[in-house]
Coordinates of C-alpha atoms and ligand atoms in Angstrom, one line a residue:
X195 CA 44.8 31.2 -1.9
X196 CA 47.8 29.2 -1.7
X197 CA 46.3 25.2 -1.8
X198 CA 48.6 22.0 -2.8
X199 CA 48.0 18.1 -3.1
X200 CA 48.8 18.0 0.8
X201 CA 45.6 20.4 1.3
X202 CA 42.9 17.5 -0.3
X203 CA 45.0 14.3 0.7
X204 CA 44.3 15.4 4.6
X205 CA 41.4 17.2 3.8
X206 CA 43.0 20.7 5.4
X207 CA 42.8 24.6 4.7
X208 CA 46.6 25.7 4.2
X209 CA 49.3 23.2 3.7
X210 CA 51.4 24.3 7.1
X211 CA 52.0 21.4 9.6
X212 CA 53.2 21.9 13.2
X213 CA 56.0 19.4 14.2
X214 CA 55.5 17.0 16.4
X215 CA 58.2 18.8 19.2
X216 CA 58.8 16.6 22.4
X217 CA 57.2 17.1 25.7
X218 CA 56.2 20.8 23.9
X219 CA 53.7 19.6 21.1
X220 CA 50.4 18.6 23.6
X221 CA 46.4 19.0 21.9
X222 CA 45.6 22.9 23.1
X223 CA 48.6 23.5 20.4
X224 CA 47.6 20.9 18.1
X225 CA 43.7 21.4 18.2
X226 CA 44.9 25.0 17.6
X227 CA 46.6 24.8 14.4
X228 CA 44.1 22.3 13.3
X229 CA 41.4 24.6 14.0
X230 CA 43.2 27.5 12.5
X231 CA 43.6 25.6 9.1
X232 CA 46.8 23.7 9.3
X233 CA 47.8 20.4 10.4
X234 CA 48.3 19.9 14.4
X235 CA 50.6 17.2 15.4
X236 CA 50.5 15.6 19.1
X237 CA 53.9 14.2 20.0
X238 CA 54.0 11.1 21.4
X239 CA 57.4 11.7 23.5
X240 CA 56.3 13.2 26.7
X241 CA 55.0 11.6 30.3
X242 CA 54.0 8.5 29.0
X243 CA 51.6 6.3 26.7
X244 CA 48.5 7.0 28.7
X245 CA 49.2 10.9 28.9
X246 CA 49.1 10.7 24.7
X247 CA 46.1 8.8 24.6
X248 CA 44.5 11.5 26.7
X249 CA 46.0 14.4 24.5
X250 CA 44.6 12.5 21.4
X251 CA 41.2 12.3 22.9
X252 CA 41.1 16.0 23.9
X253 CA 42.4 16.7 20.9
X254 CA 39.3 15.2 19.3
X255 CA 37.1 17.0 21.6
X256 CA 38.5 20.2 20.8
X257 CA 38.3 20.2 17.0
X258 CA 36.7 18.0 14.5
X259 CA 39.5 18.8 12.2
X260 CA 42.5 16.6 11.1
X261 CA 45.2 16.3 13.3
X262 CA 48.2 14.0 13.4
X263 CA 50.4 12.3 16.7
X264 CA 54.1 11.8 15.5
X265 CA 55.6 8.5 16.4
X266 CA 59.5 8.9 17.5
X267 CA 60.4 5.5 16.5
X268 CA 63.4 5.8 18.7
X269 CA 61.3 6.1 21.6
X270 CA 60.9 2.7 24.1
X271 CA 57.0 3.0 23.6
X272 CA 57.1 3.4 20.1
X273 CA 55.3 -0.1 19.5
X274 CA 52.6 1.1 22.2
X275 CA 52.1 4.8 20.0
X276 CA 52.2 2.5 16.9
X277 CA 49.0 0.6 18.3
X278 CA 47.2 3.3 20.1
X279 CA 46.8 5.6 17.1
X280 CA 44.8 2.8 15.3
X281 CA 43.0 2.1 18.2
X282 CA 42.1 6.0 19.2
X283 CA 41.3 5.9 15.0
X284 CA 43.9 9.0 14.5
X285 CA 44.0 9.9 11.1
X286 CA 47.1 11.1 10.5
X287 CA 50.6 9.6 11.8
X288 CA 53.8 11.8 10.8
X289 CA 56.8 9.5 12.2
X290 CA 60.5 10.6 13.0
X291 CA 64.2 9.5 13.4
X292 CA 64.0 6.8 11.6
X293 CA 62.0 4.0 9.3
X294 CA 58.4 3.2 10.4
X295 CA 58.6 0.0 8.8
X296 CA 57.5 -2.4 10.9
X297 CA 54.2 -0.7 11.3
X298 CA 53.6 0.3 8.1
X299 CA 51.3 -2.3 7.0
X300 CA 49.3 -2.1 9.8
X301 CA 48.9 1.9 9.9
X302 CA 47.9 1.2 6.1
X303 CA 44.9 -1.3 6.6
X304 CA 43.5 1.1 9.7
X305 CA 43.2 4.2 7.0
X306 CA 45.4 6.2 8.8
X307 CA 47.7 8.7 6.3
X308 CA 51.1 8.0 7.0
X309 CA 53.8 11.0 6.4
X310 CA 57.4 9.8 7.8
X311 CA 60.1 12.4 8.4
X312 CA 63.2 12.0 6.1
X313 CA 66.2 13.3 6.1
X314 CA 67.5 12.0 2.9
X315 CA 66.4 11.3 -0.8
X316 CA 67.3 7.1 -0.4
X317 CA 64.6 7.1 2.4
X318 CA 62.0 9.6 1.0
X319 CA 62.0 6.8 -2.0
X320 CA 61.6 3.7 0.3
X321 CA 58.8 5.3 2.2
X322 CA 57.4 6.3 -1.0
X323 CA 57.0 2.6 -2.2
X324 CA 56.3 1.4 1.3
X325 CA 53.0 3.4 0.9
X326 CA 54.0 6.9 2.7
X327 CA 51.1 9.2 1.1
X328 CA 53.5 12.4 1.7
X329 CA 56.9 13.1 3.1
X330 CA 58.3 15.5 5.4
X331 CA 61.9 16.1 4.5
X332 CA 63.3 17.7 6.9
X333 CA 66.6 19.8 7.2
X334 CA 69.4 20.6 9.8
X335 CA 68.1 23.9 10.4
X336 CA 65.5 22.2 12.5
X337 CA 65.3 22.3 16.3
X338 CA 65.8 18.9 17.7
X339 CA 66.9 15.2 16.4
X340 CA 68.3 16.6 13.1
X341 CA 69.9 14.9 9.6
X342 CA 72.8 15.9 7.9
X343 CA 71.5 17.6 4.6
X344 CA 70.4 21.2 5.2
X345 CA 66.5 22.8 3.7
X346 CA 67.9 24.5 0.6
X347 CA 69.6 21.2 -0.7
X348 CA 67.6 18.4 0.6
X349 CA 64.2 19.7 -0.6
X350 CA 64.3 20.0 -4.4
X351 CA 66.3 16.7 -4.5
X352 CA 63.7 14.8 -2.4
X353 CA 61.5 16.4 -4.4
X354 CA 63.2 15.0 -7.5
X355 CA 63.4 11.9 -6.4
X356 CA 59.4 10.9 -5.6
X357 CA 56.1 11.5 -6.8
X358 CA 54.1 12.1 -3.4
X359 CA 54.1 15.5 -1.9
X360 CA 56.9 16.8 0.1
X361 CA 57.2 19.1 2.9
X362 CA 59.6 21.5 3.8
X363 CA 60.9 21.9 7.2
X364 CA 63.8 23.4 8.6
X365 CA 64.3 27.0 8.9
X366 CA 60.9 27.5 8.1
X367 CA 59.1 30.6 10.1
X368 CA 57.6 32.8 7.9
X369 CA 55.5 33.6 5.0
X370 CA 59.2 34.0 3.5
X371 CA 60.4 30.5 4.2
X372 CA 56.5 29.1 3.0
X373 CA 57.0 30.9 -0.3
X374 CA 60.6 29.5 -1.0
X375 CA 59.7 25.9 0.0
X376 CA 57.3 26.3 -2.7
X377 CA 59.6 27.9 -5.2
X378 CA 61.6 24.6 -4.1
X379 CA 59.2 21.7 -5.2
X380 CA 57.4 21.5 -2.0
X381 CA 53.6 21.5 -1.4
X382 CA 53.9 22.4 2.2
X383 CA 55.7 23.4 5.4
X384 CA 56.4 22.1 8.7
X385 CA 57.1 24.3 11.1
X386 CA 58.2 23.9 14.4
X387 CA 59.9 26.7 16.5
X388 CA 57.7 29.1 15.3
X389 CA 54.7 27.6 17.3
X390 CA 56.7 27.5 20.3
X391 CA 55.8 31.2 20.5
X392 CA 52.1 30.7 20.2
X393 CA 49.6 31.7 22.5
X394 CA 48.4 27.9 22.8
X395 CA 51.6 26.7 23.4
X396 CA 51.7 24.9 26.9
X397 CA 55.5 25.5 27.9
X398 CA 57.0 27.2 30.5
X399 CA 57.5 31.1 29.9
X400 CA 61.2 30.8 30.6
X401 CA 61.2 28.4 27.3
X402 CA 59.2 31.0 25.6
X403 CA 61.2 34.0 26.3
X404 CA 64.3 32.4 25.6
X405 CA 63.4 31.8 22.1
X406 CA 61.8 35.5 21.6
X407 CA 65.8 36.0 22.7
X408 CA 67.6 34.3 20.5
X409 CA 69.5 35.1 18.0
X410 CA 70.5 33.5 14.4
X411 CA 73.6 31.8 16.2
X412 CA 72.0 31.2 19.2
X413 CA 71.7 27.5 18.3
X414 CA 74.4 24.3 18.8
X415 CA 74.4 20.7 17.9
X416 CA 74.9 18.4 20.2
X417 CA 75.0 14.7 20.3
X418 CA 76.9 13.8 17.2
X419 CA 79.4 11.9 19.3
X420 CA 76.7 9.6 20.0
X421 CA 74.9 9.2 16.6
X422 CA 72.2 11.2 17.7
X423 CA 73.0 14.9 16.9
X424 CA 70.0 17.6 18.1
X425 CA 69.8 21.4 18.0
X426 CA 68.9 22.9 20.7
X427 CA 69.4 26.5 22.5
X428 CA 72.8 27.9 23.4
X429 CA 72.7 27.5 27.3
X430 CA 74.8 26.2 30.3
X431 CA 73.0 22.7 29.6
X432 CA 74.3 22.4 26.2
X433 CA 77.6 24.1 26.6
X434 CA 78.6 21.6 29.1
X435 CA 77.3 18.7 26.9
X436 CA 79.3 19.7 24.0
X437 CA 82.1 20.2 26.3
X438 CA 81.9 16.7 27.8
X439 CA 81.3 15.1 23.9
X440 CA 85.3 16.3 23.6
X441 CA 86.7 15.3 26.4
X442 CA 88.1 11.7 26.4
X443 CA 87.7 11.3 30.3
X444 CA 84.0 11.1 29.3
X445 CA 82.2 7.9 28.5
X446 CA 79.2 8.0 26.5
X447 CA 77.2 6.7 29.3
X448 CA 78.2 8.8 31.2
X449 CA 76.9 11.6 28.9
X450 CA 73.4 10.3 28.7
X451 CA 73.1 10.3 31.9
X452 CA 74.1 14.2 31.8
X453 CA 71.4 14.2 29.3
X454 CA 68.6 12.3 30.6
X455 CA 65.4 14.6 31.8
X456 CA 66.6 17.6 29.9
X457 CA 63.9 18.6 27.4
X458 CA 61.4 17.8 30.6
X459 CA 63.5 19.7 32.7
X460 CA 63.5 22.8 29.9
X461 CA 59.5 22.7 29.0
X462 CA 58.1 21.9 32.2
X463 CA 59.9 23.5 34.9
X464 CA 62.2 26.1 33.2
X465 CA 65.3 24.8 34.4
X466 CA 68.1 27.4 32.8
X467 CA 70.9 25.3 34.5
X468 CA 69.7 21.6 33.6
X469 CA 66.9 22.6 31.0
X470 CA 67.6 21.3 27.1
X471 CA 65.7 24.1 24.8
X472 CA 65.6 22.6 21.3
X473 CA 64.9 24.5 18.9
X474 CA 66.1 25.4 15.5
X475 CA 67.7 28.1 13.6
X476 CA 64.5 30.2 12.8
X477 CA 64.5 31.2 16.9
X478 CA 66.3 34.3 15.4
X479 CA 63.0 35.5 13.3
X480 CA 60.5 34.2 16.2
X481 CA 59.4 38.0 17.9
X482 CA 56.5 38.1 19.5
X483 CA 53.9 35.8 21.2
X484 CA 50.9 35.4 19.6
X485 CA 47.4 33.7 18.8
X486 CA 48.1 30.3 16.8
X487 CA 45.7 31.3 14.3
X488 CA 47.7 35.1 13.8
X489 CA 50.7 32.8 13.7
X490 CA 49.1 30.4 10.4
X491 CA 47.4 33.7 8.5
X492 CA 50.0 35.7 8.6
X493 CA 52.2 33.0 7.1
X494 CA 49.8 32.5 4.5
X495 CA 49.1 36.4 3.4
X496 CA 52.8 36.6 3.4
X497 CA 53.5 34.1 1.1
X498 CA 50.8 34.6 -1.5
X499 CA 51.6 38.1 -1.8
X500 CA 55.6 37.4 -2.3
X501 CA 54.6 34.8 -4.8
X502 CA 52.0 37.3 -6.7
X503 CA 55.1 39.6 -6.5
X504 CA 57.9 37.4 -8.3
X505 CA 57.0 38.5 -11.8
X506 CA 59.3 41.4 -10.6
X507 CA 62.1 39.3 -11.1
X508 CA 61.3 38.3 -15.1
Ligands
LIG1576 O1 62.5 13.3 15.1 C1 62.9 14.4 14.8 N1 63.2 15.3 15.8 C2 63.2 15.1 17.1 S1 62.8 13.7 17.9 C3 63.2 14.3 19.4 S2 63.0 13.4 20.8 C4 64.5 13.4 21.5 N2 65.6 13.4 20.8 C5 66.8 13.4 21.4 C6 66.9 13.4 22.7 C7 65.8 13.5 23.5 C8 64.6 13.5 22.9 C9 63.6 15.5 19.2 N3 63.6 16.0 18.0 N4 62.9 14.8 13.6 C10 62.6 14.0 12.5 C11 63.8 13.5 11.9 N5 63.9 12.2 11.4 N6 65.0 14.1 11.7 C12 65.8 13.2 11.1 C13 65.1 12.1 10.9 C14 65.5 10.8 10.3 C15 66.8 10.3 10.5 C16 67.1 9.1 9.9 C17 64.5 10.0 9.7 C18 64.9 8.8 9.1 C19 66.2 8.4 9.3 O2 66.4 7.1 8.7 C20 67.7 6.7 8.7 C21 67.8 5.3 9.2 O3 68.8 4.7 8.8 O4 67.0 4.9 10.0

């Protein structure tokens, strides 16, 4: 039974999160994974504040396990989120692209368990001593908003570098990836593509089949250009975005703009002109839709009987 720190710190079976994916990550997906073991996470970038605080309390309704709502802190309602998990008692808050600092304190006196996103050792260490009881460090392979280090490298060195448990994500899809994360340093994954092929998963088949698609290549960054690089799926969307980031006739307004409704446009309606499918380098090793809770065993059987397995090596 593969168990880690993570697994008594937040009181759950296996030590796999679900990302917090915007628009995508609602609570029939979240009170899935929680109910299947893991560690569901609600996103709190989608229709607006009100829309979260009714996925949180369905959410609760649905499973009297843990589950966590992920705070984009570059989000305009961010200070809303901030306030409405301690007031909807949420017990877990993961946050992402960037430093939850200014909420820290309070997150801290309400109980809740905060595990920020890093992409880097410097902030893994400041979120450490700011009270963080865990870190997700997270890797380029990931679908969406992503850093600059890449899994392989960034893990063991964050992992180095504090004392609290660290997560692996990026790239992570499989028994496979769960084992080497371990092998790595880390206590647990995060996984976010991989669920977007779950049964639960609320998005629009179009999304869905175009990730059963893909391809390891399949995937393009976007956004650098404007200091906010994100994976997402090779389509027309995309293309045309990267083509407009190089051409100087473009202003980065006008980009935005280009930009603006896309992930919406992708999960909700299907859009394969306008649509933005984010998702991150593991789409390639996503094949086949399938019950959350297939999705979280199989991950776990794989990976304890690789690891019982390595003694083939020495
Ligand atoms: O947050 C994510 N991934 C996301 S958020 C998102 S929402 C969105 N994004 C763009 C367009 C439209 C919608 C989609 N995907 N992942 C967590 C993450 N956090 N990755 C990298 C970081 C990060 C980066 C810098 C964390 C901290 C950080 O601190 C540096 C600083 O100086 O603040």
């Amino acid at each position: 039974m593969i168990k880690s720190r993570i697994c008594d710190l937040l009181n759950i079976k296996y030590p796999i999160f679900q990302g917090g994916m915007a628009w995508v990550s609602e609570s029939t997906l979240a009170s899935a994974v929680s109910q299947a073991g893991g560690l569901g996470i609600i996103s709190s970038i989608n229709a607006g504040a009100d829309v979260v605080r009714d996925e949180i309390r369905k959410c609760k309704s649905s499973t009297n396990k843990p589950f966590g709502v992920n705070v984009m802190l570059m989000s305009p309602i961010a200070d809303q989120i901030a306030q409405m998990v301690i007031e909807e008692k949420v017990p877990v808050v993961t946050t992402g692209a960037g430093m939850p600092t200014k909420y820290m304190k309070e997150w801290l006196e309400a109980g809740i368990k905060v595990i920020p996103v890093v992409a880097s050792t410097a902030i893994a260490i400041r979120m450490e001593r700011m009270g963080a009881c865990a870190v997700v460090a997270e890797g380029g392979e990931s679908g969406g908003h992503i850093g600059e280090m890449n899994t392989m490298a960034l893990v063991p060195q964050v992992c180095d570098a504090v004392q609290i448990p660290v997560i692996a994500a990026g790239g992570i899809a499989d028994g496979r990836g769960l084992a080497a994360a371990l092998m790595l340093g880390a206590e647990g994954v995060q996984c976010g593509t991989r669920f977007l092929s779950a049964e639960e998963c609320q998005i629009h088949e179009i999304y869905k089949k175009k990730i059963l698609a893909a391809g390891d290549t399949d995937t393009i960054v976007t956004g650098k250009s404007l200091g906010h690089p994100v994976r997402s799926l090779k389509t027309p969307f995309s293309r045309k975005f990267a083509e407009m980031e190089k051409d100087p006739a473009q202003t980065s307004e006008s980009i935005m703009e280009f930009g603006t409704g896309s992930l919406r446009k992708a999960v909700k309606e299907g859009d394969e002109k306008m649509g933005s499918y984010m998702a991150g380098q593991s789409a390639g090793m996503v094949k086949q839709i399938e019950p959350t809770v297939q999705i979280i065993e199989s991950m776990i059987s794989e990976a304890e009987n690789l690891l019982k397995g390595t003694n083939k090596w020495v």
